[in-house]
Amino acid sequence: MHLTDIWFLLIAVLWTGYLVLEGFDFGVGMLLPAVGKDPVDRQVTLRTIGPVWDGNEVWLLVAGGATFAAFPLWYASLFSGFYLALLVILVALIVRGLALEYRNKLQDAAWHRRWDLAIVIGSAVPALLWGVALANIVRGVPLDANHNYTGNFFTLLNPYALLGGLTTLTLFALHGAIFLALKTRGEVRDRARRLVLPLAAVTVPLAAAFLIWTQSYDGSWITWVLAALAAVCLILGVLASRAGHDGLGFLGTATTIVVAAATLFVTLYPNVLPSTTDPAFSLTTTNASSTHYTLTIMTWVAVIFTPIVLLYQSYTYWVFRTRLTRDDIPQVKPQTTAA
């Protein structure tokens, strides 16, 4: 296996880890109004992701940095062509981060309502647009002979990409609902569990349609097997959650995201950004990569530091593994002010 292949695999792993971990963060944020019917329940909901959400975003930073270092032409074409979409995602992530940090700085009902809305929007927008972006990467975008993007923002909003966006939006919401059932007790858990079946009823057909459509883009028997496995894991995860096995349910949706991401990256390889203008203009793991020397140095750095990061983040999840209840929240009644 060449170093370019190793780094393509590592970047795929980084993006997959981000989607699994940040996916339930986005889901919790989107479901905040549905599961948090009073200030205490909303506090319980947000505390499930409080210790981990910023650590989960590190996967995005590392994935972006690895893409820049290992495949600079891929990074350049991707970030220039997807500039406006990525800017919208960045703003949404910033607003969401501010909301999670500042929401409890004041005990004021209007203040909480505004930041709660920011959390919902800041979670839903990236959940939708990351699916749109990944779908466009697999489908391809118009590139010229110099690998410059020649389309515009609306070029990215094609039917396949929008279906991808709706798939990640609903899948992350389902993932978040099962995560809340796993991490809480009482009313929040009950409400989250009641949302699983309606969300699954929307997610399953969308995900199936998206993965089947994906097979038209250089699909193979391997991607068909992976797509079928993703569907089975999703259904089993929903059934486990409905049966009260929250851990197995969460494992099911997490595995679904892993296998679905594998389907996309296997379909994409050896391209990293196909050109819909002319296949000869496509970026591949070979023509988009850095020098062999650069990849060698980066590989040693990854071998040393990746296990350290994984151990640290695993330790964080272990420390905050207990379920949360209303009893864990200080009973402070917010002041009522005009909105």
CSV table of C-alpha atoms in Angstrom, one decimal:
chain,number,residue,atom,x,y,z
A,1,MET,CA,0.0,0.0,0.0
A,2,HIS,CA,1.3,3.4,-1.0
A,3,LEU,CA,1.5,6.3,1.4
A,4,THR,CA,-1.1,8.2,-0.6
A,5,ASP,CA,-3.5,5.3,0.0
A,6,ILE,CA,-2.7,5.2,3.7
A,7,TRP,CA,-3.4,8.9,4.0
A,8,PHE,CA,-6.7,8.6,2.0
A,9,LEU,CA,-7.7,5.9,4.5
A,10,LEU,CA,-6.7,8.0,7.5
A,11,ILE,CA,-8.6,11.0,6.2
A,12,ALA,CA,-11.6,8.7,5.7
A,13,VAL,CA,-11.3,7.5,9.3
A,14,LEU,CA,-11.0,11.0,10.6
A,15,TRP,CA,-14.1,12.1,8.8
A,16,THR,CA,-16.0,9.0,9.9
A,17,GLY,CA,-15.0,9.6,13.5
A,18,TYR,CA,-16.2,13.2,13.2
A,19,LEU,CA,-19.6,12.2,11.7
A,20,VAL,CA,-20.2,9.6,14.4
A,21,LEU,CA,-19.2,11.8,17.4
A,22,GLU,CA,-20.4,15.1,16.2
A,23,GLY,CA,-23.5,13.4,14.7
A,24,PHE,CA,-25.1,12.8,18.1
A,25,ASP,CA,-24.1,16.3,19.2
A,26,PHE,CA,-26.0,17.7,16.3
A,27,GLY,CA,-28.9,15.4,17.0
A,28,VAL,CA,-29.1,16.4,20.6
A,29,GLY,CA,-29.1,20.1,19.6
A,30,MET,CA,-31.8,19.7,17.0
A,31,LEU,CA,-34.0,17.7,19.4
A,32,LEU,CA,-33.6,20.2,22.3
A,33,PRO,CA,-37.2,21.7,22.1
A,34,ALA,CA,-38.7,18.2,21.6
A,35,VAL,CA,-37.2,16.6,24.7
A,36,GLY,CA,-36.7,19.6,26.9
A,37,LYS,CA,-40.1,20.7,28.0
A,38,ASP,CA,-38.9,22.9,30.9
A,39,PRO,CA,-35.6,24.6,31.9
A,40,VAL,CA,-34.4,21.6,34.0
A,41,ASP,CA,-35.0,19.1,31.2
A,42,ARG,CA,-33.2,21.3,28.7
A,43,GLN,CA,-30.3,21.5,31.1
A,44,VAL,CA,-30.3,17.7,31.4
A,45,THR,CA,-30.3,17.5,27.6
A,46,LEU,CA,-27.4,19.9,27.1
A,47,ARG,CA,-25.3,18.4,29.8
A,48,THR,CA,-25.2,15.1,28.0
A,49,ILE,CA,-23.0,16.7,25.4
A,50,GLY,CA,-21.4,19.4,27.6
A,51,PRO,CA,-18.2,17.6,28.4
A,52,VAL,CA,-17.6,16.2,24.9
A,53,TRP,CA,-18.9,18.4,22.1
A,54,ASP,CA,-15.8,20.5,21.8
A,55,GLY,CA,-13.5,17.5,21.8
A,56,ASN,CA,-15.7,15.9,19.1
A,57,GLU,CA,-15.0,19.0,16.9
A,58,VAL,CA,-11.3,18.3,17.1
A,59,TRP,CA,-11.9,15.4,14.6
A,60,LEU,CA,-13.0,18.0,12.0
A,61,LEU,CA,-9.9,20.2,12.6
A,62,VAL,CA,-7.6,17.2,12.3
A,63,ALA,CA,-9.4,16.0,9.2
A,64,GLY,CA,-9.1,19.4,7.5
A,65,GLY,CA,-5.4,19.7,8.5
A,66,ALA,CA,-4.6,16.2,7.3
A,67,THR,CA,-6.3,17.0,3.9
A,68,PHE,CA,-4.3,20.2,3.6
A,69,ALA,CA,-1.0,18.5,4.4
A,70,ALA,CA,-1.5,15.2,2.5
A,71,PHE,CA,-3.5,16.3,-0.5
A,72,PRO,CA,-3.0,20.1,-0.9
A,73,LEU,CA,-4.7,20.2,-4.4
A,74,TRP,CA,-7.7,18.4,-3.0
A,75,TYR,CA,-7.9,20.9,-0.2
A,76,ALA,CA,-7.5,23.9,-2.5
A,77,SER,CA,-10.1,22.8,-5.0
A,78,LEU,CA,-12.5,21.6,-2.3
A,79,PHE,CA,-12.3,24.7,-0.1
A,80,SER,CA,-12.4,27.2,-3.0
A,81,GLY,CA,-15.3,25.4,-4.7
A,82,PHE,CA,-17.3,24.8,-1.5
A,83,TYR,CA,-16.3,28.2,0.0
A,84,LEU,CA,-19.8,29.6,0.6
A,85,ALA,CA,-21.2,26.3,1.9
A,86,LEU,CA,-18.2,25.8,4.3
A,87,LEU,CA,-18.5,29.4,5.4
A,88,VAL,CA,-22.2,28.8,6.4
A,89,ILE,CA,-21.2,25.7,8.2
A,90,LEU,CA,-18.4,27.5,10.1
A,91,VAL,CA,-20.8,30.4,11.1
A,92,ALA,CA,-23.3,27.8,12.3
A,93,LEU,CA,-20.7,26.0,14.4
A,94,ILE,CA,-19.5,29.2,15.9
A,95,VAL,CA,-23.0,30.3,16.8
A,96,ARG,CA,-23.7,26.8,18.3
A,97,GLY,CA,-20.5,26.9,20.3
A,98,LEU,CA,-21.3,30.4,21.7
A,99,ALA,CA,-24.8,29.2,22.6
A,100,LEU,CA,-23.5,26.2,24.5
A,101,GLU,CA,-21.0,28.3,26.4
A,102,TYR,CA,-23.1,31.4,27.0
A,103,ARG,CA,-26.6,30.0,27.5
A,104,ASN,CA,-26.2,29.6,31.3
A,105,LYS,CA,-24.3,32.8,32.0
A,106,LEU,CA,-27.6,34.5,32.9
A,107,GLN,CA,-30.6,33.1,34.6
A,108,ASP,CA,-33.1,34.8,32.3
A,109,ALA,CA,-35.9,33.1,30.4
A,110,ALA,CA,-35.6,35.2,27.2
A,111,TRP,CA,-31.8,34.8,27.2
A,112,HIS,CA,-32.2,31.0,27.3
A,113,ARG,CA,-34.8,31.0,24.6
A,114,ARG,CA,-32.6,32.9,22.2
A,115,TRP,CA,-29.6,30.7,22.8
A,116,ASP,CA,-31.7,27.5,22.6
A,117,LEU,CA,-32.9,28.6,19.1
A,118,ALA,CA,-29.2,29.2,18.2
A,119,ILE,CA,-28.4,25.7,19.3
A,120,VAL,CA,-31.1,24.2,17.2
A,121,ILE,CA,-30.2,26.1,14.1
A,122,GLY,CA,-26.4,25.8,14.7
A,123,SER,CA,-26.9,22.0,14.9
A,124,ALA,CA,-29.4,21.5,12.0
A,125,VAL,CA,-27.5,23.6,9.4
A,126,PRO,CA,-24.2,21.7,9.6
A,127,ALA,CA,-26.1,18.4,9.8
A,128,LEU,CA,-27.7,19.2,6.5
A,129,LEU,CA,-24.8,20.8,4.7
A,130,TRP,CA,-22.2,18.2,5.6
A,131,GLY,CA,-24.3,15.6,3.8
A,132,VAL,CA,-24.6,17.9,0.8
A,133,ALA,CA,-20.8,18.4,0.8
A,134,LEU,CA,-20.0,14.7,1.1
A,135,ALA,CA,-22.5,13.8,-1.6
A,136,ASN,CA,-21.0,16.3,-4.0
A,137,ILE,CA,-17.5,15.0,-3.3
A,138,VAL,CA,-18.7,11.5,-4.4
A,139,ARG,CA,-20.8,12.7,-7.3
A,140,GLY,CA,-18.1,15.1,-8.6
A,141,VAL,CA,-18.1,18.8,-9.4
A,142,PRO,CA,-17.2,20.8,-12.5
A,143,LEU,CA,-13.4,21.2,-12.6
A,144,ASP,CA,-11.3,22.5,-15.4
A,145,ALA,CA,-7.9,21.3,-16.6
A,146,ASN,CA,-6.2,23.2,-13.8
A,147,HIS,CA,-8.5,21.6,-11.2
A,148,ASN,CA,-10.3,24.9,-10.6
A,149,TYR,CA,-14.0,24.7,-9.6
A,150,THR,CA,-16.1,26.3,-12.4
A,151,GLY,CA,-19.5,26.0,-10.8
A,152,ASN,CA,-21.3,28.1,-8.2
A,153,PHE,CA,-23.1,27.6,-4.9
A,154,PHE,CA,-26.3,26.4,-6.6
A,155,THR,CA,-24.4,23.8,-8.5
A,156,LEU,CA,-23.9,22.1,-5.2
A,157,LEU,CA,-27.6,22.0,-4.6
A,158,ASN,CA,-28.4,19.2,-7.0
A,159,PRO,CA,-31.0,16.5,-6.2
A,160,TYR,CA,-28.4,13.8,-5.2
A,161,ALA,CA,-26.6,16.2,-2.8
A,162,LEU,CA,-29.8,17.4,-1.3
A,163,LEU,CA,-30.9,13.8,-0.7
A,164,GLY,CA,-27.5,13.3,1.0
A,165,GLY,CA,-28.1,16.4,3.2
A,166,LEU,CA,-31.6,15.2,4.2
A,167,THR,CA,-30.1,11.7,5.0
A,168,THR,CA,-27.5,13.1,7.4
A,169,LEU,CA,-30.0,15.5,8.9
A,170,THR,CA,-32.4,12.8,9.8
A,171,LEU,CA,-29.8,10.2,10.6
A,172,PHE,CA,-28.0,12.5,13.1
A,173,ALA,CA,-31.4,13.4,14.7
A,174,LEU,CA,-32.0,9.7,15.2
A,175,HIS,CA,-28.5,9.1,16.4
A,176,GLY,CA,-29.0,12.0,18.9
A,177,ALA,CA,-32.3,10.6,20.2
A,178,ILE,CA,-30.8,7.2,20.9
A,179,PHE,CA,-27.8,8.9,22.6
A,180,LEU,CA,-30.1,10.8,24.8
A,181,ALA,CA,-31.9,7.6,25.7
A,182,LEU,CA,-28.6,6.1,26.6
A,183,LYS,CA,-27.3,9.1,28.7
A,184,THR,CA,-30.4,10.1,30.7
A,185,ARG,CA,-33.2,8.9,33.0
A,186,GLY,CA,-36.7,10.1,33.5
A,187,GLU,CA,-38.8,12.3,31.2
A,188,VAL,CA,-36.0,13.2,28.9
A,189,ARG,CA,-35.2,9.6,28.2
A,190,ASP,CA,-38.8,8.7,27.7
A,191,ARG,CA,-39.4,11.6,25.2
A,192,ALA,CA,-36.2,10.6,23.4
A,193,ARG,CA,-37.3,7.0,23.1
A,194,ARG,CA,-40.7,8.1,21.8
A,195,LEU,CA,-38.9,10.0,19.0
A,196,VAL,CA,-36.9,7.0,17.8
A,197,LEU,CA,-39.6,5.3,15.8
A,198,PRO,CA,-40.9,8.4,13.9
A,199,LEU,CA,-37.4,9.5,13.1
A,200,ALA,CA,-36.5,6.0,11.9
A,201,ALA,CA,-39.6,6.0,9.7
A,202,VAL,CA,-38.2,9.1,7.8
A,203,THR,CA,-34.5,8.1,8.0
A,204,VAL,CA,-34.6,4.6,6.7
A,205,PRO,CA,-36.2,5.3,3.3
A,206,LEU,CA,-34.0,8.4,2.8
A,207,ALA,CA,-30.8,6.6,3.7
A,208,ALA,CA,-31.8,3.6,1.5
A,209,ALA,CA,-32.5,5.9,-1.5
A,210,PHE,CA,-29.3,7.8,-1.0
A,211,LEU,CA,-27.1,4.7,-0.7
A,212,ILE,CA,-28.8,3.0,-3.7
A,213,TRP,CA,-28.3,6.2,-5.8
A,214,THR,CA,-24.7,6.3,-4.7
A,215,GLN,CA,-24.1,3.0,-6.5
A,216,SER,CA,-24.5,4.8,-9.8
A,217,TYR,CA,-21.2,6.6,-9.1
A,218,ASP,CA,-18.5,3.9,-9.6
A,219,GLY,CA,-20.3,1.5,-7.3
A,220,SER,CA,-19.1,-2.1,-7.0
A,221,TRP,CA,-20.1,-5.3,-5.2
A,222,ILE,CA,-18.1,-4.1,-2.2
A,223,THR,CA,-20.2,-0.9,-1.9
A,224,TRP,CA,-23.4,-2.8,-2.4
A,225,VAL,CA,-22.4,-5.1,0.5
A,226,LEU,CA,-21.5,-2.1,2.6
A,227,ALA,CA,-24.8,-0.3,1.8
A,228,ALA,CA,-26.8,-3.4,2.7
A,229,LEU,CA,-24.8,-3.7,6.0
A,230,ALA,CA,-25.5,-0.1,6.8
A,231,ALA,CA,-29.3,-0.7,6.3
A,232,VAL,CA,-29.2,-3.8,8.5
A,233,CYS,CA,-27.3,-2.0,11.3
A,234,LEU,CA,-29.7,1.0,11.2
A,235,ILE,CA,-32.8,-1.3,11.5
A,236,LEU,CA,-31.2,-3.4,14.2
A,237,GLY,CA,-30.2,-0.2,16.1
A,238,VAL,CA,-33.8,1.1,16.0
A,239,LEU,CA,-35.2,-2.2,17.2
A,240,ALA,CA,-32.7,-2.5,20.0
A,241,SER,CA,-33.5,1.0,21.2
A,242,ARG,CA,-37.3,0.4,21.1
A,243,ALA,CA,-36.7,-2.8,23.2
A,244,GLY,CA,-34.9,-0.7,25.8
A,245,HIS,CA,-31.4,-1.7,24.9
A,246,ASP,CA,-30.0,1.8,24.6
A,247,GLY,CA,-26.3,0.8,24.4
A,248,LEU,CA,-27.0,-1.6,21.5
A,249,GLY,CA,-29.2,1.0,19.8
A,250,PHE,CA,-26.5,3.6,20.0
A,251,LEU,CA,-24.0,1.0,18.7
A,252,GLY,CA,-26.4,0.3,15.8
A,253,THR,CA,-26.7,3.9,14.6
A,254,ALA,CA,-22.9,4.6,15.2
A,255,THR,CA,-22.1,1.5,13.1
A,256,THR,CA,-24.6,2.7,10.4
A,257,ILE,CA,-22.7,6.0,10.1
A,258,VAL,CA,-19.3,4.2,10.0
A,259,VAL,CA,-20.4,1.8,7.2
A,260,ALA,CA,-22.3,4.5,5.3
A,261,ALA,CA,-19.2,6.7,5.3
A,262,ALA,CA,-17.1,3.7,4.2
A,263,THR,CA,-19.5,3.2,1.3
A,264,LEU,CA,-19.0,6.8,0.2
A,265,PHE,CA,-15.2,6.7,0.5
A,266,VAL,CA,-14.9,3.3,-1.2
A,267,THR,CA,-17.1,4.6,-4.1
A,268,LEU,CA,-14.9,7.7,-4.3
A,269,TYR,CA,-11.5,5.9,-4.4
A,270,PRO,CA,-9.0,6.4,-6.1
A,271,ASN,CA,-10.5,9.8,-6.9
A,272,VAL,CA,-10.6,12.4,-4.2
A,273,LEU,CA,-12.7,14.9,-6.2
A,274,PRO,CA,-14.1,13.7,-9.5
A,275,SER,CA,-14.7,16.2,-12.3
A,276,THR,CA,-18.0,16.2,-14.0
A,277,THR,CA,-16.5,18.3,-16.9
A,278,ASP,CA,-14.1,15.7,-18.0
A,279,PRO,CA,-12.9,12.6,-16.0
A,280,ALA,CA,-9.3,13.5,-17.1
A,281,PHE,CA,-9.6,16.6,-14.9
A,282,SER,CA,-10.4,14.7,-11.8
A,283,LEU,CA,-8.3,14.9,-8.7
A,284,THR,CA,-7.0,11.5,-7.5
A,285,THR,CA,-4.9,10.2,-4.6
A,286,THR,CA,-1.9,10.4,-7.0
A,287,ASN,CA,-2.1,13.8,-8.7
A,288,ALA,CA,-3.4,15.7,-5.6
A,289,SER,CA,-0.9,14.4,-3.0
A,290,SER,CA,2.1,16.0,-1.3
A,291,THR,CA,5.6,14.7,-1.9
A,292,HIS,CA,6.7,11.3,-0.6
A,293,TYR,CA,9.0,13.0,1.9
A,294,THR,CA,6.1,15.1,3.4
A,295,LEU,CA,3.9,12.0,3.6
A,296,THR,CA,6.6,10.0,5.3
A,297,ILE,CA,7.1,12.7,8.1
A,298,MET,CA,3.4,13.0,8.5
A,299,THR,CA,3.0,9.3,8.9
A,300,TRP,CA,5.5,9.1,11.8
A,301,VAL,CA,3.7,12.0,13.5
A,302,ALA,CA,0.4,10.3,13.1
A,303,VAL,CA,1.7,7.0,14.4
A,304,ILE,CA,3.0,8.7,17.6
A,305,PHE,CA,0.2,11.2,18.4
A,306,THR,CA,-3.0,9.5,17.1
A,307,PRO,CA,-3.1,6.8,19.9
A,308,ILE,CA,-2.5,9.6,22.5
A,309,VAL,CA,-5.5,11.5,21.2
A,310,LEU,CA,-7.7,8.4,21.1
A,311,LEU,CA,-6.7,7.4,24.7
A,312,TYR,CA,-7.4,10.9,26.0
A,313,GLN,CA,-10.8,11.2,24.3
A,314,SER,CA,-11.8,7.6,25.4
A,315,TYR,CA,-10.9,8.6,29.0
A,316,THR,CA,-13.1,11.6,28.7
A,317,TYR,CA,-16.1,9.5,27.7
A,318,TRP,CA,-15.3,7.0,30.5
A,319,VAL,CA,-15.3,9.8,33.1
A,320,PHE,CA,-18.6,11.2,32.0
A,321,ARG,CA,-20.3,7.8,31.3
A,322,THR,CA,-23.1,8.0,33.9
A,323,ARG,CA,-26.7,8.8,33.1
A,324,LEU,CA,-28.1,12.2,34.0
A,325,THR,CA,-31.3,13.0,35.8
A,326,ARG,CA,-33.2,16.1,36.9
A,327,ASP,CA,-31.6,15.6,40.4
A,328,ASP,CA,-28.2,16.4,38.8
A,329,ILE,CA,-29.4,19.9,37.9
A,330,PRO,CA,-29.5,22.8,40.4
A,331,GLN,CA,-33.1,23.9,40.7
A,332,VAL,CA,-32.6,27.6,39.8
A,333,LYS,CA,-35.7,29.2,38.4
A,334,PRO,CA,-34.9,31.7,35.6
A,335,GLN,CA,-36.3,35.2,35.8
A,336,THR,CA,-39.1,36.0,33.5
A,337,THR,CA,-38.4,39.0,31.3
A,338,ALA,CA,-39.9,40.3,28.0
A,339,ALA,CA,-38.4,38.7,24.9
